[in-house]
């Protein structure tokens, strides 16, 4: 059986090939082992007249409070400084971070500062959702400015400080002694979860893993490992490889004309007319001599269709319309995502 395609335009697309083996550590993570968000209120000083204006009262209040801690007592109403800006400081503390470890921080202006360029963040306590201080941040602020861009072309109210915070308190998480763990998939999928279960049981031992649902596996730590070697047990599982399964999907960005197509996407018999463009896909073998006709085997995917359209000069905008029409007709066996 052959499929006939009649077309006369050009396409620019990305076709995603079939999935290959991936490590379990790239597909899932142990439940509870995650980073935690920290936040704090700080002051950036040393700005070249680009700080908060006089109307931002909380900046002056924070500056006055800081000066009082240094035994310098001043009236906040008398403060008129343009080289200080109030900021919110955020950071992620990774799992198992130890005291003294360094983490990156992000600073974002709270007031009406024009720019944080050239400023220095004063020591700022970073707290978790529980209100406890887990890190201290300070240091010179670096703005993310594209190469060759001027101040007008950059976002000057947000900056980063690489290794700008020092961990002062550890988040307790004990592995040894745990008899059961939950392996949580980043992208829930029943097929992928079952493949993980089969791979783990075949490698570590029968009954070690059990599929809970599309997003999680239950892991039973072997008797010889749960007291002292749970970390090694997790490491052995993370290095195992499986072939992740994905649903057939087409992602379209209408603004840029970008089309990303999974290779498993298939199409049924359908005929489309789009302006001066004509597309016919059927299961009847038929020989054609025209330059705009391309024959494909009956098992062809939409990737084969797109490659054929590409060789004939179909534009991305026309491809988007074609795919939307095929989906509306019920002949496209895939999820169509438009962003």
Coordinates of C-alpha atoms in Angstrom, one line a residue:
X1 CA 0.0 0.0 0.0
X2 CA 1.3 3.5 -0.9
X3 CA 0.4 7.0 0.3
X4 CA 0.1 9.7 -2.3
X5 CA 1.1 13.3 -1.4
X6 CA 0.3 16.2 -3.7
X7 CA 2.0 19.5 -2.6
X8 CA 3.8 22.5 -4.0
X9 CA 5.3 24.7 -1.1
X10 CA 8.4 24.8 1.6
X11 CA 8.7 23.8 5.3
X12 CA 11.1 24.6 8.1
X13 CA 10.6 22.1 11.0
X14 CA 12.3 20.0 13.6
X15 CA 11.6 16.2 13.7
X16 CA 12.3 14.5 17.0
X17 CA 13.7 11.0 16.4
X18 CA 12.8 7.9 18.3
X19 CA 13.7 7.8 22.0
X20 CA 16.9 6.3 23.1
X21 CA 18.0 4.8 26.4
X22 CA 18.2 7.3 29.3
X23 CA 19.4 6.9 32.8
X24 CA 16.8 6.6 35.5
X25 CA 18.4 9.6 37.3
X26 CA 17.5 11.7 34.3
X27 CA 13.9 10.5 34.3
X28 CA 13.0 10.4 38.0
X29 CA 14.1 11.3 41.5
X30 CA 13.7 9.9 45.0
X31 CA 10.7 11.6 46.7
X32 CA 11.8 14.0 49.4
X33 CA 15.3 14.6 48.0
X34 CA 14.9 18.0 46.5
X35 CA 16.1 21.6 46.7
X36 CA 14.4 24.1 48.9
X37 CA 13.7 27.8 48.3
X38 CA 15.2 30.5 50.4
X39 CA 14.3 34.2 50.5
X40 CA 15.4 37.4 52.3
X41 CA 15.2 41.2 52.3
X42 CA 18.4 43.0 51.6
X43 CA 20.0 46.3 50.7
X44 CA 22.3 46.9 47.8
X45 CA 24.8 49.8 48.2
X46 CA 27.4 51.5 46.1
X47 CA 25.1 52.4 43.2
X48 CA 25.9 55.4 41.0
X49 CA 22.9 57.5 41.8
X50 CA 20.5 54.8 40.4
X51 CA 19.1 53.6 43.7
X52 CA 15.6 54.0 45.2
X53 CA 14.2 57.5 45.3
X54 CA 13.2 59.4 48.4
X55 CA 9.6 58.2 48.2
X56 CA 10.5 54.6 48.9
X57 CA 10.1 54.6 52.7
X58 CA 10.9 51.0 53.3
X59 CA 14.4 51.4 51.9
X60 CA 15.1 54.3 54.3
X61 CA 13.6 52.4 57.2
X62 CA 15.8 49.4 56.5
X63 CA 18.9 51.6 56.2
X64 CA 18.1 53.3 59.4
X65 CA 17.6 49.9 61.2
X66 CA 20.9 48.7 59.9
X67 CA 22.7 51.8 61.1
X68 CA 21.2 51.4 64.6
X69 CA 22.7 47.9 64.8
X70 CA 26.0 49.6 64.3
X71 CA 25.2 52.1 67.1
X72 CA 24.6 54.9 64.7
X73 CA 21.3 56.5 65.4
X74 CA 19.7 58.6 62.7
X75 CA 16.3 59.9 61.7
X76 CA 15.1 58.0 58.7
X77 CA 13.2 61.0 57.5
X78 CA 16.4 62.8 57.1
X79 CA 18.0 60.2 54.9
X80 CA 18.4 61.2 51.2
X81 CA 20.6 58.7 49.4
X82 CA 20.4 57.5 45.8
X83 CA 23.1 54.9 46.0
X84 CA 21.0 52.3 48.0
X85 CA 18.3 50.0 46.7
X86 CA 16.0 47.5 48.5
X87 CA 15.9 44.0 47.0
X88 CA 14.4 40.6 47.5
X89 CA 17.1 38.0 47.6
X90 CA 16.2 34.4 46.5
X91 CA 18.2 31.2 46.3
X92 CA 17.8 27.4 46.1
X93 CA 19.6 25.3 48.6
X94 CA 20.3 21.8 47.2
X95 CA 19.6 18.6 49.0
X96 CA 22.4 17.4 51.4
X97 CA 24.0 20.9 51.3
X98 CA 26.6 21.2 54.1
X99 CA 27.5 24.1 56.3
X100 CA 30.0 26.3 54.4
X101 CA 28.8 25.3 50.9
X102 CA 28.3 28.1 48.4
X103 CA 25.1 28.7 46.4
X104 CA 24.1 31.3 43.8
X105 CA 21.6 34.0 44.6
X106 CA 19.3 36.2 42.6
X107 CA 18.6 39.8 43.6
X108 CA 15.5 41.7 42.4
X109 CA 14.7 45.4 43.0
X110 CA 11.7 46.1 45.3
X111 CA 11.6 49.9 44.8
X112 CA 12.0 52.2 41.9
X113 CA 15.8 51.8 41.4
X114 CA 16.9 52.5 37.9
X115 CA 19.8 50.0 37.9
X116 CA 21.6 47.6 40.3
X117 CA 24.7 47.9 38.2
X118 CA 27.9 48.1 40.2
X119 CA 26.2 47.6 43.5
X120 CA 27.1 45.3 46.5
X121 CA 24.6 43.3 48.5
X122 CA 25.0 43.7 52.2
X123 CA 24.9 40.6 54.4
X124 CA 21.3 39.2 54.1
X125 CA 19.9 36.3 56.0
X126 CA 18.1 33.8 53.8
X127 CA 15.2 32.0 55.4
X128 CA 13.1 28.9 54.5
X129 CA 9.4 28.6 54.6
X130 CA 9.7 27.6 58.3
X131 CA 11.2 31.0 59.1
X132 CA 14.7 29.7 60.0
X133 CA 17.9 31.1 58.6
X134 CA 19.7 28.6 56.4
X135 CA 22.2 30.8 54.5
X136 CA 23.8 34.3 54.5
X137 CA 24.2 36.2 51.2
X138 CA 26.4 39.1 50.3
X139 CA 28.7 40.3 47.5
X140 CA 29.0 42.3 44.3
X141 CA 26.0 42.1 41.9
X142 CA 26.5 41.1 38.3
X143 CA 23.8 41.9 35.7
X144 CA 23.1 39.6 32.8
X145 CA 23.8 41.9 29.9
X146 CA 23.9 40.5 26.4
X147 CA 27.2 41.0 24.5
X148 CA 27.3 44.5 23.0
X149 CA 24.0 45.6 24.6
X150 CA 23.8 49.0 26.3
X151 CA 21.9 49.9 29.5
X152 CA 18.7 50.6 27.5
X153 CA 18.7 47.1 26.0
X154 CA 19.2 45.3 29.3
X155 CA 17.0 44.5 32.3
X156 CA 18.9 46.4 35.0
X157 CA 16.7 45.7 38.1
X158 CA 17.7 42.0 38.4
X159 CA 21.1 40.6 39.0
X160 CA 23.0 37.5 40.2
X161 CA 25.8 36.8 42.7
X162 CA 27.6 33.6 41.8
X163 CA 28.4 31.6 45.0
X164 CA 26.9 34.6 46.8
X165 CA 25.5 32.8 49.8
X166 CA 27.1 30.5 52.4
X167 CA 25.1 27.7 53.9
X168 CA 24.8 28.2 57.6
X169 CA 22.3 25.4 58.6
X170 CA 21.8 22.0 57.0
X171 CA 18.4 20.6 56.1
X172 CA 18.3 17.2 57.8
X173 CA 17.5 14.2 55.6
X174 CA 18.5 10.8 56.8
X175 CA 18.7 7.9 54.3
X176 CA 20.1 5.1 56.3
X177 CA 17.4 3.2 58.1
X178 CA 14.8 3.7 55.4
X179 CA 13.3 0.5 54.2
X180 CA 11.1 2.0 51.5
X181 CA 11.5 4.8 49.0
X182 CA 9.4 6.4 46.4
X183 CA 10.8 7.0 42.9
X184 CA 8.9 9.9 41.3
X185 CA 8.9 10.3 37.5
X186 CA 9.5 13.8 36.1
X187 CA 7.0 13.0 33.3
X188 CA 4.3 10.6 34.4
X189 CA 3.8 7.7 32.0
X190 CA 2.6 4.2 32.7
X191 CA 4.8 2.6 30.1
X192 CA 7.9 4.3 31.3
X193 CA 7.1 3.5 34.9
X194 CA 6.6 -0.2 34.0
X195 CA 9.9 -0.3 32.1
X196 CA 11.7 1.2 35.1
X197 CA 10.1 -1.4 37.4
X198 CA 11.2 -4.3 35.1
X199 CA 14.7 -2.9 34.7
X200 CA 15.2 -2.4 38.4
X201 CA 13.9 -5.9 39.3
X202 CA 16.0 -7.6 36.6
X203 CA 19.2 -5.8 37.8
X204 CA 18.8 -5.4 41.6
X205 CA 16.5 -8.3 42.5
X206 CA 12.9 -9.4 42.0
X207 CA 10.4 -7.5 44.1
X208 CA 12.6 -4.5 44.7
X209 CA 10.5 -2.2 42.6
X210 CA 6.7 -2.0 42.2
X211 CA 4.8 0.4 40.0
X212 CA 2.4 2.5 42.0
X213 CA 0.9 4.6 39.1
X214 CA 2.1 6.6 36.1
X215 CA 4.2 8.9 38.2
X216 CA 5.7 6.8 41.0
X217 CA 7.4 3.5 41.8
X218 CA 7.8 2.0 45.3
X219 CA 11.3 0.7 46.1
X220 CA 12.1 -1.8 48.8
X221 CA 15.6 -1.5 50.1
X222 CA 17.2 -4.9 50.3
X223 CA 17.9 -6.2 53.9
X224 CA 21.6 -6.0 53.4
X225 CA 21.5 -2.3 52.5
X226 CA 18.8 -0.5 54.5
X227 CA 20.9 0.0 57.6
X228 CA 24.1 1.5 56.1
X229 CA 24.1 1.5 52.3
X230 CA 20.9 3.2 51.2
X231 CA 22.9 5.8 49.3
X232 CA 24.7 3.0 47.3
X233 CA 21.3 1.4 46.6
X234 CA 20.0 4.6 45.1
X235 CA 23.2 5.1 43.1
X236 CA 22.9 1.6 41.6
X237 CA 19.3 2.3 40.5
X238 CA 20.1 5.8 39.1
X239 CA 22.7 4.4 36.7
X240 CA 20.3 1.9 35.1
X241 CA 19.0 2.8 31.7
X242 CA 15.6 2.5 30.2
X243 CA 13.9 3.6 27.0
X244 CA 11.3 6.3 28.0
X245 CA 8.0 6.2 26.3
X246 CA 6.2 9.4 25.1
X247 CA 2.9 10.2 23.6
X248 CA 2.7 11.3 20.0
X249 CA 2.8 15.1 20.0
X250 CA 3.3 18.0 17.7
X251 CA 4.3 21.4 19.2
X252 CA 3.7 24.5 17.2
X253 CA 4.9 28.1 17.9
X254 CA 2.7 30.3 15.7
X255 CA 4.7 33.4 16.5
X256 CA 8.0 32.0 15.2
X257 CA 6.7 29.4 12.8
X258 CA 8.6 26.7 14.7
X259 CA 7.1 23.2 14.4
X260 CA 8.5 20.2 16.5
X261 CA 7.1 16.8 15.5
X262 CA 7.6 13.5 17.2
X263 CA 8.6 10.7 14.9
X264 CA 5.7 8.4 16.3
X265 CA 3.0 10.8 15.0
X266 CA 1.0 9.1 12.3
X267 CA -1.7 10.2 9.9
X268 CA -4.7 8.4 8.3
X269 CA -6.3 8.9 4.9
X270 CA -7.3 12.5 4.4
X271 CA -7.6 15.2 1.7
X272 CA -7.0 18.9 2.3
X273 CA -7.3 22.0 0.2
X274 CA -5.4 25.1 1.5
X275 CA -5.4 28.0 -0.9
X276 CA -3.4 26.9 -3.9
X277 CA -2.1 24.0 -1.9
X278 CA -3.6 20.5 -2.3
X279 CA -2.7 17.5 0.0
X280 CA -4.1 14.0 -0.6
X281 CA -3.1 11.1 1.6
X282 CA -4.7 7.7 0.8
X283 CA -4.0 4.0 1.0
X284 CA -4.5 3.3 -2.8
X285 CA -1.4 2.4 -4.8
X286 CA -1.2 4.7 -7.7
X287 CA 1.7 5.7 -10.0
X288 CA 2.1 9.4 -10.7
X289 CA 4.6 11.2 -12.9
X290 CA 4.1 14.7 -11.7
X291 CA 6.9 16.5 -9.9
X292 CA 4.5 17.4 -7.0
X293 CA 3.6 13.8 -6.2
X294 CA 5.5 11.8 -3.7
X295 CA 4.8 8.1 -2.9
X296 CA 5.3 6.8 0.7
X297 CA 4.7 3.3 2.1
X298 CA 1.6 2.7 4.1
X299 CA 3.5 2.6 7.4
X300 CA 4.8 6.2 6.9
X301 CA 4.7 8.6 9.8
X302 CA 4.1 12.3 9.6
X303 CA 7.9 12.8 9.7
X304 CA 8.0 11.2 6.3
X305 CA 5.3 13.5 5.1
X306 CA 7.1 16.6 6.4
X307 CA 10.4 15.6 4.8
X308 CA 8.5 15.3 1.5
X309 CA 6.9 18.7 2.0
X310 CA 10.3 20.1 2.9
X311 CA 11.8 19.0 -0.4
X312 CA 8.8 20.6 -2.3
X313 CA 9.1 24.0 -0.6
X314 CA 6.2 24.3 1.8
X315 CA 6.4 27.3 4.2
X316 CA 6.0 26.9 8.0
X317 CA 2.8 28.9 8.1
X318 CA 1.2 26.6 5.6
X319 CA 2.4 23.5 7.5
X320 CA 0.7 24.8 10.6
X321 CA -2.6 25.2 8.8
X322 CA -2.2 21.8 7.2
X323 CA -1.6 20.1 10.6
X324 CA -4.5 21.9 12.3
X325 CA -6.8 20.8 9.5
X326 CA -5.6 17.2 9.7
X327 CA -6.2 17.2 13.4
X328 CA -9.7 18.7 13.1
X329 CA -10.5 16.0 10.6
X330 CA -9.5 13.3 13.1
X331 CA -6.8 12.0 10.8
X332 CA -3.9 13.1 13.0
X333 CA -3.0 10.5 15.7
X334 CA -1.2 12.9 18.0
X335 CA -1.7 15.7 20.5
X336 CA -1.4 19.1 18.9
X337 CA 0.0 21.7 21.2
X338 CA 0.0 25.4 20.1
X339 CA 2.1 27.9 22.1

